[in-house]
Amino acid sequence: MKILVAGATGTIGLPLIRALCALGYDVSAITRPKTEKACLKEIGVKTYAVNIFDRTEVQTAISAIRPNVIIDQMTHLPSDPADILSSIPHDTHLHKLGGQNLLEAAKLLNVRRYIMQSKGFYLDAPEGCLADEKASLSIQAPDIIGESCQVLADYENDVTQAPNLDGVILRYGFFYGPGTWYRPHSILAKQSCNEESVIIGSGKAIWSFVHIDDAIAATIAALHAKPGTYNIVDDHPLPVRQWLPTFMQWINAPEPKKIDIEEARKTISEAGIYFHLGLRGASNHLAKKHLGFKPRPLLWAGSN
């Protein structure tokens, strides 16, 4: 089986490629022009530097590779989590145009299976309920988050409805573990130790996490699983007011500060506040049923 991974040097892209190569798959990768590719060369992966916004370049690369499976792991995320809100429009544009170019090439060149990274934390559900795989993305969320969800929803529909293509949507939770923000000694951990973390209002937003290694295992299982949409999240989503203090304790950081909504609005956008008050957790029932998904407990959940 020949597999092409787009977004090869991202948070999940590189460790996923390592795992696929270790299992004996024939893996190629699309990278951004001028991106350092030595880490891919060292594990025997053939890389193609492609401007993902150029339809012709994308189709030329896919034609040369002729993969059976394309895995879209493209993201535009900052190294510093403090810059996340400013990066979201770029991430949205990447999925809107880059994703479209990649999917069009897949359909044109008769790729058999297309696996797409989506977001398992921007899902609609009644308060107090977990979102299942039928849940829509939160297009009514404020500002740039709603815009991102609309683009992702359109992309998901294009993937699952494409004729003669086995479309798989993997709605990942927030990644934690090696190489992510949510680990000891990360940039986020250092900021937390500098007392930069806060809980806004009631901190009722429910976060679904997933360990990066569990996400990789689910992605590999998706190579052969029933097409469809899967929430790749942990078993016990937690509200910010619960997971953040225990995370701070786990990394030996001070307790997060608590601020009310009106105070937060002086310096934080409605999109930023949404992460503390509006997110809904997700259910992983179908991933367990069809992908054999077995997520580990959140590592810091029992730190109290």
mmCIF file with all atom_site columns, N, CA and C in Angstrom, residues 129-163:
data_model
loop_
_atom_site.group_PDB
_atom_site.id
_atom_site.type_symbol
_atom_site.label_atom_id
_atom_site.label_alt_id
_atom_site.label_comp_id
_atom_site.label_asym_id
_atom_site.label_entity_id
_atom_site.label_seq_id
_atom_site.pdbx_PDB_ins_code
_atom_site.Cartn_x
_atom_site.Cartn_y
_atom_site.Cartn_z
_atom_site.occupancy
_atom_site.B_iso_or_equiv
_atom_site.pdbx_formal_charge
_atom_site.auth_seq_id
_atom_site.auth_comp_id
_atom_site.auth_asym_id
_atom_site.auth_atom_id
_atom_site.pdbx_PDB_model_num
ATOM 1   N N  . CYS A 1 129 ? -24.230 17.328 27.412 1.00 0.00 ? 129 CYS A N  1
ATOM 2   C CA . CYS A 1 129 ? -24.194 16.125 26.563 1.00 0.00 ? 129 CYS A CA 1
ATOM 3   C C  . CYS A 1 129 ? -22.896 16.102 25.757 1.00 0.00 ? 129 CYS A C  1
ATOM 4   N N  . LEU A 1 130 ? -22.468 14.900 25.395 1.00 0.00 ? 130 LEU A N  1
ATOM 5   C CA . LEU A 1 130 ? -21.309 14.754 24.537 1.00 0.00 ? 130 LEU A CA 1
ATOM 6   C C  . LEU A 1 130 ? -21.736 14.688 23.077 1.00 0.00 ? 130 LEU A C  1
ATOM 7   N N  . ALA A 1 131 ? -20.939 15.265 22.215 1.00 0.00 ? 131 ALA A N  1
ATOM 8   C CA . ALA A 1 131 ? -21.227 15.247 20.780 1.00 0.00 ? 131 ALA A CA 1
ATOM 9   C C  . ALA A 1 131 ? -20.813 13.911 20.186 1.00 0.00 ? 131 ALA A C  1
ATOM 10  N N  . ASP A 1 132 ? -21.721 13.289 19.431 1.00 0.00 ? 132 ASP A N  1
ATOM 11  C CA . ASP A 1 132 ? -21.350 12.059 18.737 1.00 0.00 ? 132 ASP A CA 1
ATOM 12  C C  . ASP A 1 132 ? -20.915 12.397 17.317 1.00 0.00 ? 132 ASP A C  1
ATOM 13  N N  . GLU A 1 133 ? -20.713 11.359 16.492 1.00 0.00 ? 133 GLU A N  1
ATOM 14  C CA . GLU A 1 133 ? -20.200 11.585 15.142 1.00 0.00 ? 133 GLU A CA 1
ATOM 15  C C  . GLU A 1 133 ? -21.215 12.233 14.218 1.00 0.00 ? 133 GLU A C  1
ATOM 16  N N  . LYS A 1 134 ? -22.481 12.237 14.603 1.00 0.00 ? 134 LYS A N  1
ATOM 17  C CA . LYS A 1 134 ? -23.502 12.908 13.797 1.00 0.00 ? 134 LYS A CA 1
ATOM 18  C C  . LYS A 1 134 ? -23.564 14.400 14.084 1.00 0.00 ? 134 LYS A C  1
ATOM 19  N N  . ALA A 1 135 ? -22.885 14.830 15.123 1.00 0.00 ? 135 ALA A N  1
ATOM 20  C CA . ALA A 1 135 ? -22.909 16.240 15.507 1.00 0.00 ? 135 ALA A CA 1
ATOM 21  C C  . ALA A 1 135 ? -22.264 17.097 14.419 1.00 0.00 ? 135 ALA A C  1
ATOM 22  N N  . SER A 1 136 ? -22.813 18.281 14.242 1.00 0.00 ? 136 SER A N  1
ATOM 23  C CA . SER A 1 136 ? -22.227 19.219 13.282 1.00 0.00 ? 136 SER A CA 1
ATOM 24  C C  . SER A 1 136 ? -21.115 20.010 13.947 1.00 0.00 ? 136 SER A C  1
ATOM 25  N N  . LEU A 1 137 ? -20.237 20.536 13.139 1.00 0.00 ? 137 LEU A N  1
ATOM 26  C CA . LEU A 1 137 ? -19.222 21.435 13.658 1.00 0.00 ? 137 LEU A CA 1
ATOM 27  C C  . LEU A 1 137 ? -19.878 22.753 14.074 1.00 0.00 ? 137 LEU A C  1
ATOM 28  N N  . SER A 1 138 ? -19.233 23.458 14.982 1.00 0.00 ? 138 SER A N  1
ATOM 29  C CA . SER A 1 138 ? -19.849 24.620 15.634 1.00 0.00 ? 138 SER A CA 1
ATOM 30  C C  . SER A 1 138 ? -19.758 25.874 14.768 1.00 0.00 ? 138 SER A C  1
ATOM 31  N N  . ILE A 1 139 ? -20.513 25.877 13.670 1.00 0.00 ? 139 ILE A N  1
ATOM 32  C CA . ILE A 1 139 ? -20.455 27.014 12.747 1.00 0.00 ? 139 ILE A CA 1
ATOM 33  C C  . ILE A 1 139 ? -21.055 28.274 13.357 1.00 0.00 ? 139 ILE A C  1
ATOM 34  N N  . GLN A 1 140 ? -21.806 28.132 14.459 1.00 0.00 ? 140 GLN A N  1
ATOM 35  C CA . GLN A 1 140 ? -22.362 29.304 15.128 1.00 0.00 ? 140 GLN A CA 1
ATOM 36  C C  . GLN A 1 140 ? -21.418 29.852 16.199 1.00 0.00 ? 140 GLN A C  1
ATOM 37  N N  . ALA A 1 141 ? -20.263 29.254 16.351 1.00 0.00 ? 141 ALA A N  1
ATOM 38  C CA . ALA A 1 141 ? -19.283 29.755 17.315 1.00 0.00 ? 141 ALA A CA 1
ATOM 39  C C  . ALA A 1 141 ? -18.818 31.146 16.893 1.00 0.00 ? 141 ALA A C  1
ATOM 40  N N  . PRO A 1 142 ? -18.301 31.937 17.827 1.00 0.00 ? 142 PRO A N  1
ATOM 41  C CA . PRO A 1 142 ? -17.967 33.326 17.499 1.00 0.00 ? 142 PRO A CA 1
ATOM 42  C C  . PRO A 1 142 ? -16.809 33.476 16.527 1.00 0.00 ? 142 PRO A C  1
ATOM 43  N N  . ASP A 1 143 ? -17.002 34.452 15.624 1.00 0.00 ? 143 ASP A N  1
ATOM 44  C CA . ASP A 1 143 ? -15.910 35.013 14.835 1.00 0.00 ? 143 ASP A CA 1
ATOM 45  C C  . ASP A 1 143 ? -15.110 33.947 14.077 1.00 0.00 ? 143 ASP A C  1
ATOM 46  N N  . ILE A 1 144 ? -13.799 33.936 14.261 1.00 0.00 ? 144 ILE A N  1
ATOM 47  C CA . ILE A 1 144 ? -12.906 33.098 13.465 1.00 0.00 ? 144 ILE A CA 1
ATOM 48  C C  . ILE A 1 144 ? -13.113 31.612 13.719 1.00 0.00 ? 144 ILE A C  1
ATOM 49  N N  . ILE A 1 145 ? -13.659 31.253 14.879 1.00 0.00 ? 145 ILE A N  1
ATOM 50  C CA . ILE A 1 145 ? -13.897 29.831 15.150 1.00 0.00 ? 145 ILE A CA 1
ATOM 51  C C  . ILE A 1 145 ? -15.074 29.340 14.318 1.00 0.00 ? 145 ILE A C  1
ATOM 52  N N  . GLY A 1 146 ? -16.138 30.116 14.262 1.00 0.00 ? 146 GLY A N  1
ATOM 53  C CA . GLY A 1 146 ? -17.272 29.747 13.419 1.00 0.00 ? 146 GLY A CA 1
ATOM 54  C C  . GLY A 1 146 ? -16.889 29.659 11.953 1.00 0.00 ? 146 GLY A C  1
ATOM 55  N N  . GLU A 1 147 ? -16.043 30.576 11.504 1.00 0.00 ? 147 GLU A N  1
ATOM 56  C CA . GLU A 1 147 ? -15.581 30.555 10.111 1.00 0.00 ? 147 GLU A CA 1
ATOM 57  C C  . GLU A 1 147 ? -14.755 29.299 9.846  1.00 0.00 ? 147 GLU A C  1
ATOM 58  N N  . SER A 1 148 ? -13.900 28.945 10.786 1.00 0.00 ? 148 SER A N  1
ATOM 59  C CA . SER A 1 148 ? -13.095 27.730 10.651 1.00 0.00 ? 148 SER A CA 1
ATOM 60  C C  . SER A 1 148 ? -13.988 26.500 10.581 1.00 0.00 ? 148 SER A C  1
ATOM 61  N N  . CYS A 1 149 ? -15.005 26.459 11.446 1.00 0.00 ? 149 CYS A N  1
ATOM 62  C CA . CYS A 1 149 ? -15.908 25.305 11.476 1.00 0.00 ? 149 CYS A CA 1
ATOM 63  C C  . CYS A 1 149 ? -16.691 25.178 10.171 1.00 0.00 ? 149 CYS A C  1
ATOM 64  N N  . GLN A 1 150 ? -17.090 26.303 9.579  1.00 0.00 ? 150 GLN A N  1
ATOM 65  C CA . GLN A 1 150 ? -17.825 26.244 8.320  1.00 0.00 ? 150 GLN A CA 1
ATOM 66  C C  . GLN A 1 150 ? -16.957 25.642 7.213  1.00 0.00 ? 150 GLN A C  1
ATOM 67  N N  . VAL A 1 151 ? -15.708 26.078 7.152  1.00 0.00 ? 151 VAL A N  1
ATOM 68  C CA . VAL A 1 151 ? -14.788 25.539 6.137  1.00 0.00 ? 151 VAL A CA 1
ATOM 69  C C  . VAL A 1 151 ? -14.547 24.053 6.368  1.00 0.00 ? 151 VAL A C  1
ATOM 70  N N  . LEU A 1 152 ? -14.329 23.669 7.613  1.00 0.00 ? 152 LEU A N  1
ATOM 71  C CA . LEU A 1 152 ? -14.098 22.258 7.917  1.00 0.00 ? 152 LEU A CA 1
ATOM 72  C C  . LEU A 1 152 ? -15.336 21.415 7.618  1.00 0.00 ? 152 LEU A C  1
ATOM 73  N N  . ALA A 1 153 ? -16.522 21.952 7.922  1.00 0.00 ? 153 ALA A N  1
ATOM 74  C CA . ALA A 1 153 ? -17.762 21.220 7.640  1.00 0.00 ? 153 ALA A CA 1
ATOM 75  C C  . ALA A 1 153 ? -17.914 20.980 6.143  1.00 0.00 ? 153 ALA A C  1
ATOM 76  N N  . ASP A 1 154 ? -17.624 22.003 5.346  1.00 0.00 ? 154 ASP A N  1
ATOM 77  C CA . ASP A 1 154 ? -17.705 21.853 3.884  1.00 0.00 ? 154 ASP A CA 1
ATOM 78  C C  . ASP A 1 154 ? -16.689 20.822 3.395  1.00 0.00 ? 154 ASP A C  1
ATOM 79  N N  . TYR A 1 155 ? -15.502 20.866 3.956  1.00 0.00 ? 155 TYR A N  1
ATOM 80  C CA . TYR A 1 155 ? -14.445 19.929 3.570  1.00 0.00 ? 155 TYR A CA 1
ATOM 81  C C  . TYR A 1 155 ? -14.836 18.510 3.951  1.00 0.00 ? 155 TYR A C  1
ATOM 82  N N  . GLU A 1 156 ? -15.340 18.323 5.163  1.00 0.00 ? 156 GLU A N  1
ATOM 83  C CA . GLU A 1 156 ? -15.801 16.998 5.590  1.00 0.00 ? 156 GLU A CA 1
ATOM 84  C C  . GLU A 1 156 ? -16.852 16.443 4.630  1.00 0.00 ? 156 GLU A C  1
ATOM 85  N N  . ASN A 1 157 ? -17.821 17.275 4.289  1.00 0.00 ? 157 ASN A N  1
ATOM 86  C CA . ASN A 1 157 ? -18.882 16.820 3.384  1.00 0.00 ? 157 ASN A CA 1
ATOM 87  C C  . ASN A 1 157 ? -18.325 16.439 2.017  1.00 0.00 ? 157 ASN A C  1
ATOM 88  N N  . ASP A 1 158 ? -17.391 17.233 1.509  1.00 0.00 ? 158 ASP A N  1
ATOM 89  C CA . ASP A 1 158 ? -16.795 16.921 0.205  1.00 0.00 ? 158 ASP A CA 1
ATOM 90  C C  . ASP A 1 158 ? -16.061 15.579 0.250  1.00 0.00 ? 158 ASP A C  1
ATOM 91  N N  . VAL A 1 159 ? -15.395 15.304 1.362  1.00 0.00 ? 159 VAL A N  1
ATOM 92  C CA . VAL A 1 159 ? -14.647 14.047 1.485  1.00 0.00 ? 159 VAL A CA 1
ATOM 93  C C  . VAL A 1 159 ? -15.595 12.851 1.574  1.00 0.00 ? 159 VAL A C  1
ATOM 94  N N  . THR A 1 160 ? -16.602 12.952 2.413  1.00 0.00 ? 160 THR A N  1
ATOM 95  C CA . THR A 1 160 ? -17.482 11.792 2.638  1.00 0.00 ? 160 THR A CA 1
ATOM 96  C C  . THR A 1 160 ? -18.437 11.556 1.477  1.00 0.00 ? 160 THR A C  1
ATOM 97  N N  . GLN A 1 161 ? -18.713 12.586 0.688  1.00 0.00 ? 161 GLN A N  1
ATOM 98  C CA . GLN A 1 161 ? -19.661 12.448 -0.412 1.00 0.00 ? 161 GLN A CA 1
ATOM 99  C C  . GLN A 1 161 ? -18.990 12.235 -1.766 1.00 0.00 ? 161 GLN A C  1
ATOM 100 N N  . ALA A 1 162 ? -17.688 12.229 -1.811 1.00 0.00 ? 162 ALA A N  1
ATOM 101 C CA . ALA A 1 162 ? -16.990 12.047 -3.088 1.00 0.00 ? 162 ALA A CA 1
ATOM 102 C C  . ALA A 1 162 ? -17.230 10.640 -3.627 1.00 0.00 ? 162 ALA A C  1
ATOM 103 N N  . PRO A 1 163 ? -17.673 10.522 -4.877 1.00 0.00 ? 163 PRO A N  1
ATOM 104 C CA . PRO A 1 163 ? -17.916 9.186  -5.449 1.00 0.00 ? 163 PRO A CA 1
ATOM 105 C C  . PRO A 1 163 ? -16.604 8.429  -5.661 1.00 0.00 ? 163 PRO A C  1
#
